[in-house]
């Protein structure tokens, strides 16, 4: 194996520029607690047309990060348990809280050889994860930073910024919003969308009984049980492939009105993965991960977990031709998503307040919808740094037996083009990438798995 | 019940008035003496009447020779007086370095780094935590960028870049404030105790600002936290010899190369207290600067206790068992500081104290020597001699000790405590941050006297007495400009981490 392309330079802590009021405690919502054992890793790639002094952009980013952290005391704080609080419940449920102590967040600086374009052409999952620093929780969580940023400058131009965080504090949506706020502050010295910290909507008191047939709730009841099926423990290693779908809506053929691109792609992968697993008469269990901020009437700047997992059931016949299968699958996904409404989610929230176990998606296929995270205003730190690619990884029991994450495509012109990151066991991946239905969408391979060493 | 406290209160009030009366009497003795004499003369003159006065005047034979000789004599004496009078040395202006907010080190970050770096030495980490809790530092003190890394990377390059950052920023600010052109600098003195590269820091300054080739430059290193006042002393002596000159003094301490990497407890203390800072001072003996100068230097007294072994070894740089170099602070540092201060006060007392205090001190001294050695020694009240005090912010213990010894009130030591809180122990430049605090609070008036006391390794105690030349308006910029409204803050005995 050729030598490491990424060279670690140093690690340090970045603190906010204003000192925080000591002793403030932030509580987590029920959605946060349920996601505790997982963590997120994001990598943003920027190409550059200007040559810079090595270390110059890193210094600038470090300073602007310090200013950004003024608005995010929850990131610079540290996790504590068992603080003598006002809750009587604390005796039974010793839950995490964040103590705002001004600790700061860790930042790692690194250099990589070549340019961003070269890297993107030949990288695989293992190498990509070298661009994101992450440390599992220490034995003493009070000294453990929950967020990590790694800035990697490419010797011949370009920049990669990796952000990783514990899922207890943030979901992929607000991690991306944090990143955007940082970019805005660096470029314009102005934060367009500062975060909002508040609790989820309160309990309803209109004497609702639980909605019967609340599938979202039943999924959580099953998945949060202590004896929920563990995540994929096969001897097969997980590999990741990134595909760019230039215009999936068109390729879907009968463009059914009302279906979103995510639904079509999720349906596509539902079909392909099921076939790869060898199931001919049924589909694999699949959970969809969607952002419910809009549903709960919360602003997109709400900082905290606000994404739910709901299972989809296939209700139509199997023995049909491919395109019809796909369209049925997409339709079912659409219907399942439509069934989510304010009351359904509030039922879940109310139930979760008496449940303290984290969710595990077992060996389900998990499809995460992040397609709305693109923005017509481009995100950049400096005028010549153009975002060329975003990667997203979620690790932990919530990742189930395989993941499909649908992201917006930063570089493609077409508004419906999407970048999809698929993580599956190797044996299944081999079959999925050869699947005819998948190939009919003419996806462009952005990141391959073939160079990955077999662990 | 009301009976018992009343007599005490009225006693103390009586005592206060007695003291005030005594002080007024002794300090204005000559003036008070002059009044009855003038009264007697005036009565005599009135009694004598104008013709008698005229007769008296005519009876004094004024020879030409006598008049000429006496006038020459007077001129001669006054010339000798003016020639031998030491030149007045003025402090035109000074500027203190304000570290960037991105170098801030809150307690939590410091402790975390400490724990990550010394992960197998929990006792040392505990020790550092206890020191930090009681240190009197705030959450806004700054360390140089190289010390922020895990683990710190104190390379020579990093030390040089810290030196460039702190010194050049302070000097640029000073040039802007005073309108001084770099080519006009006659004397340059740089003092930095623990970092002494080749070429020296003064050569670095000369290189950056392209100073004249006949500049008199000095680089003082190894002289500890009192080196700032030693530089002032050197500048004063040089300005006596060179007429019509100015001198720039740069006082700083470079933290980067001195981060102690071991875990010996007595040597971990400086890591917790020392912070980044520097000051640039412009001094001059030119008459043209007299109008715009902020302060006039009245006295400067240096006391060195190095002859005593205990004092010599009390702040000692050495290698620990694992060959890490650090500064060892001995346990009786406070006692030695107290003794050094006493020696310094004995010298400076007669120069600054009003006659009333000196008389009392003298009589108590004679009494103790002759009558009864058990009498309590009289501690002169320095509050009568000075309006402001700048005590080197070496640590909370130093300030507490001096406050007790000199019987100062909280307001007198406020400048020192607040500087320790906001900037930490910046070594030789801390006196200038304290002076800047007093100015920023608008307390500095024309004629106010300031006493700067600095302690340093060796063991040295140096004091400088300045007299304010003009009332100083609250500065718009400066290290305290963005936070002076928050001060003074209450600093708890122990900050719970």
PDB file of C-alpha atoms in Angstrom, chain B residues 85-351:
ATOM      1  CA  UNK B  85      21.261  69.032  38.895  1.00  0.00           C
ATOM      2  CA  UNK B  86      20.458  65.682  37.324  1.00  0.00           C
ATOM      3  CA  UNK B  87      18.507  65.975  34.090  1.00  0.00           C
ATOM      4  CA  UNK B  88      14.822  65.343  34.548  1.00  0.00           C
ATOM      5  CA  UNK B  89      13.815  62.183  32.824  1.00  0.00           C
ATOM      6  CA  UNK B  90      10.293  62.022  31.501  1.00  0.00           C
ATOM      7  CA  UNK B  91       8.126  59.151  30.467  1.00  0.00           C
ATOM      8  CA  UNK B  92       6.513  60.484  27.341  1.00  0.00           C
ATOM      9  CA  UNK B  93       4.123  57.612  26.730  1.00  0.00           C
ATOM     10  CA  UNK B  94       3.911  53.839  26.792  1.00  0.00           C
ATOM     11  CA  UNK B  95       1.849  51.156  25.174  1.00  0.00           C
ATOM     12  CA  UNK B  96       0.923  47.670  26.298  1.00  0.00           C
ATOM     13  CA  UNK B  97       0.363  44.689  24.034  1.00  0.00           C
ATOM     14  CA  UNK B  98      -3.158  43.394  23.855  1.00  0.00           C
ATOM     15  CA  UNK B  99      -3.140  39.711  22.894  1.00  0.00           C
ATOM     16  CA  UNK B 100      -5.624  38.574  20.222  1.00  0.00           C
ATOM     17  CA  UNK B 101      -8.843  37.010  21.520  1.00  0.00           C
ATOM     18  CA  UNK B 102      -8.060  33.833  19.647  1.00  0.00           C
ATOM     19  CA  UNK B 103      -5.161  33.120  22.022  1.00  0.00           C
ATOM     20  CA  UNK B 104      -7.455  33.057  25.023  1.00  0.00           C
ATOM     21  CA  UNK B 105      -7.055  30.175  27.474  1.00  0.00           C
ATOM     22  CA  UNK B 106      -9.999  29.533  29.773  1.00  0.00           C
ATOM     23  CA  UNK B 107      -9.458  27.405  32.868  1.00  0.00           C
ATOM     24  CA  UNK B 108     -11.313  24.456  31.400  1.00  0.00           C
ATOM     25  CA  UNK B 109      -9.106  24.339  28.331  1.00  0.00           C
ATOM     26  CA  UNK B 110      -5.941  24.640  30.406  1.00  0.00           C
ATOM     27  CA  UNK B 111      -6.984  21.804  32.687  1.00  0.00           C
ATOM     28  CA  UNK B 112      -8.031  19.602  29.780  1.00  0.00           C
ATOM     29  CA  UNK B 113      -4.750  20.057  28.022  1.00  0.00           C
ATOM     30  CA  UNK B 114      -2.937  19.424  31.257  1.00  0.00           C
ATOM     31  CA  UNK B 115      -4.830  16.203  31.731  1.00  0.00           C
ATOM     32  CA  UNK B 116      -4.270  15.050  28.175  1.00  0.00           C
ATOM     33  CA  UNK B 117      -0.566  15.797  28.255  1.00  0.00           C
ATOM     34  CA  UNK B 118       0.161  14.487  31.739  1.00  0.00           C
ATOM     35  CA  UNK B 119      -2.251  11.610  31.528  1.00  0.00           C
ATOM     36  CA  UNK B 120      -0.225   9.301  33.722  1.00  0.00           C
ATOM     37  CA  UNK B 121       0.502  11.850  36.402  1.00  0.00           C
ATOM     38  CA  UNK B 122      -2.870  12.626  37.978  1.00  0.00           C
ATOM     39  CA  UNK B 123      -1.294  14.114  41.105  1.00  0.00           C
ATOM     40  CA  UNK B 124       0.462  16.797  39.068  1.00  0.00           C
ATOM     41  CA  UNK B 125      -2.778  17.576  37.284  1.00  0.00           C
ATOM     42  CA  UNK B 126      -4.575  17.890  40.619  1.00  0.00           C
ATOM     43  CA  UNK B 127      -1.860  20.216  41.831  1.00  0.00           C
ATOM     44  CA  UNK B 128      -2.192  22.425  38.775  1.00  0.00           C
ATOM     45  CA  UNK B 129      -5.943  22.539  39.221  1.00  0.00           C
ATOM     46  CA  UNK B 130      -5.612  23.671  42.813  1.00  0.00           C
ATOM     47  CA  UNK B 131      -3.116  26.347  41.853  1.00  0.00           C
ATOM     48  CA  UNK B 132      -5.365  27.619  39.093  1.00  0.00           C
ATOM     49  CA  UNK B 133      -8.401  27.719  41.358  1.00  0.00           C
ATOM     50  CA  UNK B 134      -6.626  29.971  43.839  1.00  0.00           C
ATOM     51  CA  UNK B 135      -4.517  31.902  41.405  1.00  0.00           C
ATOM     52  CA  UNK B 136      -6.671  34.988  40.941  1.00  0.00           C
ATOM     53  CA  UNK B 137      -6.458  34.660  37.146  1.00  0.00           C
ATOM     54  CA  UNK B 138      -9.507  35.158  34.954  1.00  0.00           C
ATOM     55  CA  UNK B 139     -10.820  33.401  31.879  1.00  0.00           C
ATOM     56  CA  UNK B 140      -9.370  35.852  29.401  1.00  0.00           C
ATOM     57  CA  UNK B 141      -5.625  35.440  29.908  1.00  0.00           C
ATOM     58  CA  UNK B 142      -3.690  34.460  26.808  1.00  0.00           C
ATOM     59  CA  UNK B 143      -0.966  31.991  25.954  1.00  0.00           C
ATOM     60  CA  UNK B 144       1.064  32.083  22.739  1.00  0.00           C
ATOM     61  CA  UNK B 145      -0.147  29.877  19.842  1.00  0.00           C
ATOM     62  CA  UNK B 146       2.583  27.264  20.247  1.00  0.00           C
ATOM     63  CA  UNK B 147       1.393  26.359  23.737  1.00  0.00           C
ATOM     64  CA  UNK B 148      -2.138  25.687  22.511  1.00  0.00           C
ATOM     65  CA  UNK B 149      -1.115  22.484  20.793  1.00  0.00           C
ATOM     66  CA  UNK B 150      -1.572  19.061  22.302  1.00  0.00           C
ATOM     67  CA  UNK B 151       1.276  18.509  23.119  1.00  0.00           C
ATOM     68  CA  UNK B 152       2.810  22.011  22.980  1.00  0.00           C
ATOM     69  CA  UNK B 153       5.405  22.622  20.277  1.00  0.00           C
ATOM     70  CA  UNK B 154       7.864  25.110  21.697  1.00  0.00           C
ATOM     71  CA  UNK B 155      10.288  25.406  18.813  1.00  0.00           C
ATOM     72  CA  UNK B 156      12.740  28.241  18.412  1.00  0.00           C
ATOM     73  CA  UNK B 157      10.830  29.481  15.401  1.00  0.00           C
ATOM     74  CA  UNK B 158       7.654  29.644  17.445  1.00  0.00           C
ATOM     75  CA  UNK B 159       9.466  31.572  20.180  1.00  0.00           C
ATOM     76  CA  UNK B 160      10.821  34.055  17.644  1.00  0.00           C
ATOM     77  CA  UNK B 161       7.422  34.540  16.082  1.00  0.00           C
ATOM     78  CA  UNK B 162       5.881  35.133  19.501  1.00  0.00           C
ATOM     79  CA  UNK B 163       8.601  37.687  20.203  1.00  0.00           C
ATOM     80  CA  UNK B 164       7.923  39.390  16.894  1.00  0.00           C
ATOM     81  CA  UNK B 165       4.205  39.421  17.463  1.00  0.00           C
ATOM     82  CA  UNK B 166       4.282  40.909  20.956  1.00  0.00           C
ATOM     83  CA  UNK B 167       7.162  43.332  20.523  1.00  0.00           C
ATOM     84  CA  UNK B 168       6.341  44.713  17.098  1.00  0.00           C
ATOM     85  CA  UNK B 169       2.673  45.209  17.887  1.00  0.00           C
ATOM     86  CA  UNK B 170       3.477  47.141  21.064  1.00  0.00           C
ATOM     87  CA  UNK B 171       6.075  49.249  19.286  1.00  0.00           C
ATOM     88  CA  UNK B 172       3.833  50.048  16.337  1.00  0.00           C
ATOM     89  CA  UNK B 173       1.208  51.191  18.778  1.00  0.00           C
ATOM     90  CA  UNK B 174       3.728  53.359  20.623  1.00  0.00           C
ATOM     91  CA  UNK B 175       4.915  54.970  17.394  1.00  0.00           C
ATOM     92  CA  UNK B 176       1.366  55.773  16.456  1.00  0.00           C
ATOM     93  CA  UNK B 177       0.586  57.267  19.846  1.00  0.00           C
ATOM     94  CA  UNK B 178       3.658  59.448  20.131  1.00  0.00           C
ATOM     95  CA  UNK B 179       4.289  60.236  16.473  1.00  0.00           C
ATOM     96  CA  UNK B 180       7.864  59.087  16.942  1.00  0.00           C
ATOM     97  CA  UNK B 181       9.822  58.145  13.841  1.00  0.00           C
ATOM     98  CA  UNK B 182      11.996  55.031  14.195  1.00  0.00           C
ATOM     99  CA  UNK B 183      15.027  56.930  12.912  1.00  0.00           C
ATOM    100  CA  UNK B 184      14.819  59.263  15.897  1.00  0.00           C
ATOM    101  CA  UNK B 185      15.421  56.643  18.542  1.00  0.00           C
ATOM    102  CA  UNK B 186      18.735  57.187  20.323  1.00  0.00           C
ATOM    103  CA  UNK B 187      18.693  54.430  22.947  1.00  0.00           C
ATOM    104  CA  UNK B 188      17.014  51.030  22.767  1.00  0.00           C
ATOM    105  CA  UNK B 189      16.743  48.688  25.726  1.00  0.00           C
ATOM    106  CA  UNK B 190      14.986  45.326  25.446  1.00  0.00           C
ATOM    107  CA  UNK B 191      14.505  43.106  28.457  1.00  0.00           C
ATOM    108  CA  UNK B 192      13.279  39.551  28.229  1.00  0.00           C
ATOM    109  CA  UNK B 193      14.393  37.196  30.946  1.00  0.00           C
ATOM    110  CA  UNK B 194      14.122  33.688  29.597  1.00  0.00           C
ATOM    111  CA  UNK B 195      14.516  33.887  25.838  1.00  0.00           C
ATOM    112  CA  UNK B 196      17.813  35.148  24.561  1.00  0.00           C
ATOM    113  CA  UNK B 197      18.548  34.198  20.952  1.00  0.00           C
ATOM    114  CA  UNK B 198      21.416  35.305  18.779  1.00  0.00           C
ATOM    115  CA  UNK B 199      21.140  37.889  17.318  1.00  0.00           C
ATOM    116  CA  UNK B 200      19.473  39.471  20.329  1.00  0.00           C
ATOM    117  CA  UNK B 201      15.914  40.709  20.507  1.00  0.00           C
ATOM    118  CA  UNK B 202      17.166  44.282  20.388  1.00  0.00           C
ATOM    119  CA  UNK B 203      18.938  43.440  17.123  1.00  0.00           C
ATOM    120  CA  UNK B 204      15.624  42.007  15.905  1.00  0.00           C
ATOM    121  CA  UNK B 205      13.917  45.317  16.656  1.00  0.00           C
ATOM    122  CA  UNK B 206      16.676  47.283  14.954  1.00  0.00           C
ATOM    123  CA  UNK B 207      16.396  45.054  11.907  1.00  0.00           C
ATOM    124  CA  UNK B 208      12.640  45.374  11.665  1.00  0.00           C
ATOM    125  CA  UNK B 209      12.405  49.132  12.064  1.00  0.00           C
ATOM    126  CA  UNK B 210      15.667  49.979  10.298  1.00  0.00           C
ATOM    127  CA  UNK B 211      17.000  52.023  13.202  1.00  0.00           C
ATOM    128  CA  UNK B 212      20.094  54.190  12.976  1.00  0.00           C
ATOM    129  CA  UNK B 213      23.526  52.651  12.929  1.00  0.00           C
ATOM    130  CA  UNK B 214      24.754  54.715  15.874  1.00  0.00           C
ATOM    131  CA  UNK B 215      21.951  53.635  18.139  1.00  0.00           C
ATOM    132  CA  UNK B 216      22.881  52.581  21.662  1.00  0.00           C
ATOM    133  CA  UNK B 217      21.176  49.242  22.123  1.00  0.00           C
ATOM    134  CA  UNK B 218      21.098  46.958  25.138  1.00  0.00           C
ATOM    135  CA  UNK B 219      19.567  43.555  25.693  1.00  0.00           C
ATOM    136  CA  UNK B 220      18.983  42.517  29.283  1.00  0.00           C
ATOM    137  CA  UNK B 221      18.263  38.870  29.863  1.00  0.00           C
ATOM    138  CA  UNK B 222      18.082  36.618  32.868  1.00  0.00           C
ATOM    139  CA  UNK B 223      17.088  39.393  35.249  1.00  0.00           C
ATOM    140  CA  UNK B 224      13.644  38.153  36.160  1.00  0.00           C
ATOM    141  CA  UNK B 225      10.387  39.998  36.584  1.00  0.00           C
ATOM    142  CA  UNK B 226      12.001  43.142  37.950  1.00  0.00           C
ATOM    143  CA  UNK B 227      13.970  43.704  34.753  1.00  0.00           C
ATOM    144  CA  UNK B 228      11.481  46.332  33.625  1.00  0.00           C
ATOM    145  CA  UNK B 229      12.571  48.740  36.333  1.00  0.00           C
ATOM    146  CA  UNK B 230      16.202  47.823  35.805  1.00  0.00           C
ATOM    147  CA  UNK B 231      15.774  48.925  32.194  1.00  0.00           C
ATOM    148  CA  UNK B 232      14.225  52.170  33.369  1.00  0.00           C
ATOM    149  CA  UNK B 233      17.215  52.696  35.650  1.00  0.00           C
ATOM    150  CA  UNK B 234      19.616  52.050  32.801  1.00  0.00           C
ATOM    151  CA  UNK B 235      17.697  54.436  30.548  1.00  0.00           C
ATOM    152  CA  UNK B 236      17.794  57.116  33.198  1.00  0.00           C
ATOM    153  CA  UNK B 237      21.545  56.782  33.645  1.00  0.00           C
ATOM    154  CA  UNK B 238      22.101  56.920  29.900  1.00  0.00           C
ATOM    155  CA  UNK B 239      19.869  59.938  29.549  1.00  0.00           C
ATOM    156  CA  UNK B 240      21.993  61.741  32.132  1.00  0.00           C
ATOM    157  CA  UNK B 241      25.026  61.281  29.946  1.00  0.00           C
ATOM    158  CA  UNK B 242      23.455  61.968  26.574  1.00  0.00           C
ATOM    159  CA  UNK B 243      21.714  65.296  26.318  1.00  0.00           C
ATOM    160  CA  UNK B 244      18.640  65.831  24.219  1.00  0.00           C
ATOM    161  CA  UNK B 245      17.924  62.142  23.627  1.00  0.00           C
ATOM    162  CA  UNK B 246      15.124  59.683  23.896  1.00  0.00           C
ATOM    163  CA  UNK B 247      15.092  56.029  24.885  1.00  0.00           C
ATOM    164  CA  UNK B 248      12.736  53.183  24.044  1.00  0.00           C
ATOM    165  CA  UNK B 249      12.370  50.365  26.538  1.00  0.00           C
ATOM    166  CA  UNK B 250      10.673  47.103  25.572  1.00  0.00           C
ATOM    167  CA  UNK B 251       9.721  44.881  28.497  1.00  0.00           C
ATOM    168  CA  UNK B 252       8.423  41.434  27.755  1.00  0.00           C
ATOM    169  CA  UNK B 253       8.575  37.782  28.644  1.00  0.00           C
ATOM    170  CA  UNK B 254       8.445  35.134  25.929  1.00  0.00           C
ATOM    171  CA  UNK B 255       6.435  32.179  27.197  1.00  0.00           C
ATOM    172  CA  UNK B 256       6.922  29.717  24.336  1.00  0.00           C
ATOM    173  CA  UNK B 257      10.326  28.230  25.132  1.00  0.00           C
ATOM    174  CA  UNK B 258       9.719  28.025  28.849  1.00  0.00           C
ATOM    175  CA  UNK B 259       6.816  25.695  29.067  1.00  0.00           C
ATOM    176  CA  UNK B 260       7.802  23.145  31.638  1.00  0.00           C
ATOM    177  CA  UNK B 261       7.308  19.651  30.283  1.00  0.00           C
ATOM    178  CA  UNK B 262       7.983  17.657  33.401  1.00  0.00           C
ATOM    179  CA  UNK B 263       5.868  17.054  36.457  1.00  0.00           C
ATOM    180  CA  UNK B 264       7.807  18.338  39.438  1.00  0.00           C
ATOM    181  CA  UNK B 265       5.244  20.301  41.440  1.00  0.00           C
ATOM    182  CA  UNK B 266       7.259  23.327  42.445  1.00  0.00           C
ATOM    183  CA  UNK B 267       8.211  23.782  38.813  1.00  0.00           C
ATOM    184  CA  UNK B 268       4.693  23.501  37.397  1.00  0.00           C
ATOM    185  CA  UNK B 269       3.674  26.756  39.057  1.00  0.00           C
ATOM    186  CA  UNK B 270       4.993  29.099  36.370  1.00  0.00           C
ATOM    187  CA  UNK B 271       3.035  27.188  33.697  1.00  0.00           C
ATOM    188  CA  UNK B 272      -0.156  28.077  35.503  1.00  0.00           C
ATOM    189  CA  UNK B 273       0.584  31.725  36.091  1.00  0.00           C
ATOM    190  CA  UNK B 274       2.770  33.143  33.322  1.00  0.00           C
ATOM    191  CA  UNK B 275       0.976  34.659  30.365  1.00  0.00           C
ATOM    192  CA  UNK B 276       1.746  36.519  27.186  1.00  0.00           C
ATOM    193  CA  UNK B 277       2.259  40.262  27.353  1.00  0.00           C
ATOM    194  CA  UNK B 278       4.670  43.098  26.619  1.00  0.00           C
ATOM    195  CA  UNK B 279       5.054  46.850  26.950  1.00  0.00           C
ATOM    196  CA  UNK B 280       6.974  49.521  25.024  1.00  0.00           C
ATOM    197  CA  UNK B 281       7.935  52.726  26.844  1.00  0.00           C
ATOM    198  CA  UNK B 282       9.309  55.995  25.463  1.00  0.00           C
ATOM    199  CA  UNK B 283      11.482  58.021  27.818  1.00  0.00           C
ATOM    200  CA  UNK B 284      13.132  61.317  27.060  1.00  0.00           C
ATOM    201  CA  UNK B 285      15.174  64.124  28.576  1.00  0.00           C
ATOM    202  CA  UNK B 286      14.337  66.681  25.909  1.00  0.00           C
ATOM    203  CA  UNK B 287      12.826  69.936  27.069  1.00  0.00           C
ATOM    204  CA  UNK B 288      10.398  69.857  24.154  1.00  0.00           C
ATOM    205  CA  UNK B 289       8.843  66.682  25.540  1.00  0.00           C
ATOM    206  CA  UNK B 290       8.168  68.251  28.886  1.00  0.00           C
ATOM    207  CA  UNK B 291       4.718  69.427  27.879  1.00  0.00           C
ATOM    208  CA  UNK B 292       3.399  66.211  26.482  1.00  0.00           C
ATOM    209  CA  UNK B 293       5.123  63.739  28.834  1.00  0.00           C
ATOM    210  CA  UNK B 294       2.838  61.716  31.048  1.00  0.00           C
ATOM    211  CA  UNK B 295       5.150  61.144  33.988  1.00  0.00           C
ATOM    212  CA  UNK B 296       8.365  62.381  35.494  1.00  0.00           C
ATOM    213  CA  UNK B 297      10.749  59.911  37.081  1.00  0.00           C
ATOM    214  CA  UNK B 298      11.454  60.989  40.642  1.00  0.00           C
ATOM    215  CA  UNK B 299      13.310  58.102  42.235  1.00  0.00           C
ATOM    216  CA  UNK B 300      14.411  54.634  41.387  1.00  0.00           C
ATOM    217  CA  UNK B 301      15.744  52.357  44.097  1.00  0.00           C
ATOM    218  CA  UNK B 302      17.207  48.935  43.459  1.00  0.00           C
ATOM    219  CA  UNK B 303      17.809  46.418  46.199  1.00  0.00           C
ATOM    220  CA  UNK B 304      19.613  43.135  45.622  1.00  0.00           C
ATOM    221  CA  UNK B 305      19.533  40.401  48.218  1.00  0.00           C
ATOM    222  CA  UNK B 306      21.678  37.966  46.249  1.00  0.00           C
ATOM    223  CA  UNK B 307      24.366  38.009  48.912  1.00  0.00           C
ATOM    224  CA  UNK B 308      22.118  35.936  51.104  1.00  0.00           C
ATOM    225  CA  UNK B 309      22.082  32.276  49.986  1.00  0.00           C
ATOM    226  CA  UNK B 310      18.459  31.674  50.781  1.00  0.00           C
ATOM    227  CA  UNK B 311      17.408  34.608  48.640  1.00  0.00           C
ATOM    228  CA  UNK B 312      19.685  33.571  45.826  1.00  0.00           C
ATOM    229  CA  UNK B 313      18.266  30.059  45.565  1.00  0.00           C
ATOM    230  CA  UNK B 314      14.631  30.883  46.065  1.00  0.00           C
ATOM    231  CA  UNK B 315      13.798  31.246  42.338  1.00  0.00           C
ATOM    232  CA  UNK B 316      16.148  28.842  40.608  1.00  0.00           C
ATOM    233  CA  UNK B 317      16.108  27.458  37.095  1.00  0.00           C
ATOM    234  CA  UNK B 318      17.225  23.858  37.050  1.00  0.00           C
ATOM    235  CA  UNK B 319      16.713  20.442  35.486  1.00  0.00           C
ATOM    236  CA  UNK B 320      14.452  17.974  37.195  1.00  0.00           C
ATOM    237  CA  UNK B 321      15.088  14.234  37.516  1.00  0.00           C
ATOM    238  CA  UNK B 322      13.949  13.664  33.949  1.00  0.00           C
ATOM    239  CA  UNK B 323      16.182  16.407  32.519  1.00  0.00           C
ATOM    240  CA  UNK B 324      13.313  18.811  31.877  1.00  0.00           C
ATOM    241  CA  UNK B 325      14.294  22.400  32.543  1.00  0.00           C
ATOM    242  CA  UNK B 326      12.000  24.460  34.718  1.00  0.00           C
ATOM    243  CA  UNK B 327      11.991  27.205  37.313  1.00  0.00           C
ATOM    244  CA  UNK B 328      11.916  26.020  40.877  1.00  0.00           C
ATOM    245  CA  UNK B 329      10.090  28.299  43.296  1.00  0.00           C
ATOM    246  CA  UNK B 330      10.994  27.659  46.905  1.00  0.00           C
ATOM    247  CA  UNK B 331       8.440  27.496  49.673  1.00  0.00           C
ATOM    248  CA  UNK B 332       9.724  30.552  51.556  1.00  0.00           C
ATOM    249  CA  UNK B 333       9.353  32.846  48.586  1.00  0.00           C
ATOM    250  CA  UNK B 334       6.902  35.088  50.431  1.00  0.00           C
ATOM    251  CA  UNK B 335       9.131  35.524  53.452  1.00  0.00           C
ATOM    252  CA  UNK B 336      12.094  36.408  51.267  1.00  0.00           C
ATOM    253  CA  UNK B 337       9.971  38.852  49.290  1.00  0.00           C
ATOM    254  CA  UNK B 338       8.917  40.476  52.538  1.00  0.00           C
ATOM    255  CA  UNK B 339      12.511  40.914  53.617  1.00  0.00           C
ATOM    256  CA  UNK B 340      13.553  42.309  50.269  1.00  0.00           C
ATOM    257  CA  UNK B 341      10.689  44.748  50.427  1.00  0.00           C
ATOM    258  CA  UNK B 342      11.771  45.882  53.896  1.00  0.00           C
ATOM    259  CA  UNK B 343      15.273  46.540  52.636  1.00  0.00           C
ATOM    260  CA  UNK B 344      13.902  48.518  49.713  1.00  0.00           C
ATOM    261  CA  UNK B 345      11.555  50.533  51.887  1.00  0.00           C
ATOM    262  CA  UNK B 346      14.371  51.447  54.226  1.00  0.00           C
ATOM    263  CA  UNK B 347      16.121  53.108  51.315  1.00  0.00           C
ATOM    264  CA  UNK B 348      13.141  54.674  49.619  1.00  0.00           C
ATOM    265  CA  UNK B 349      11.385  55.786  52.791  1.00  0.00           C
ATOM    266  CA  UNK B 350      13.576  58.810  53.485  1.00  0.00           C
ATOM    267  CA  UNK B 351      13.294  59.912  49.875  1.00  0.00           C
TER     268      UNK B 351
END
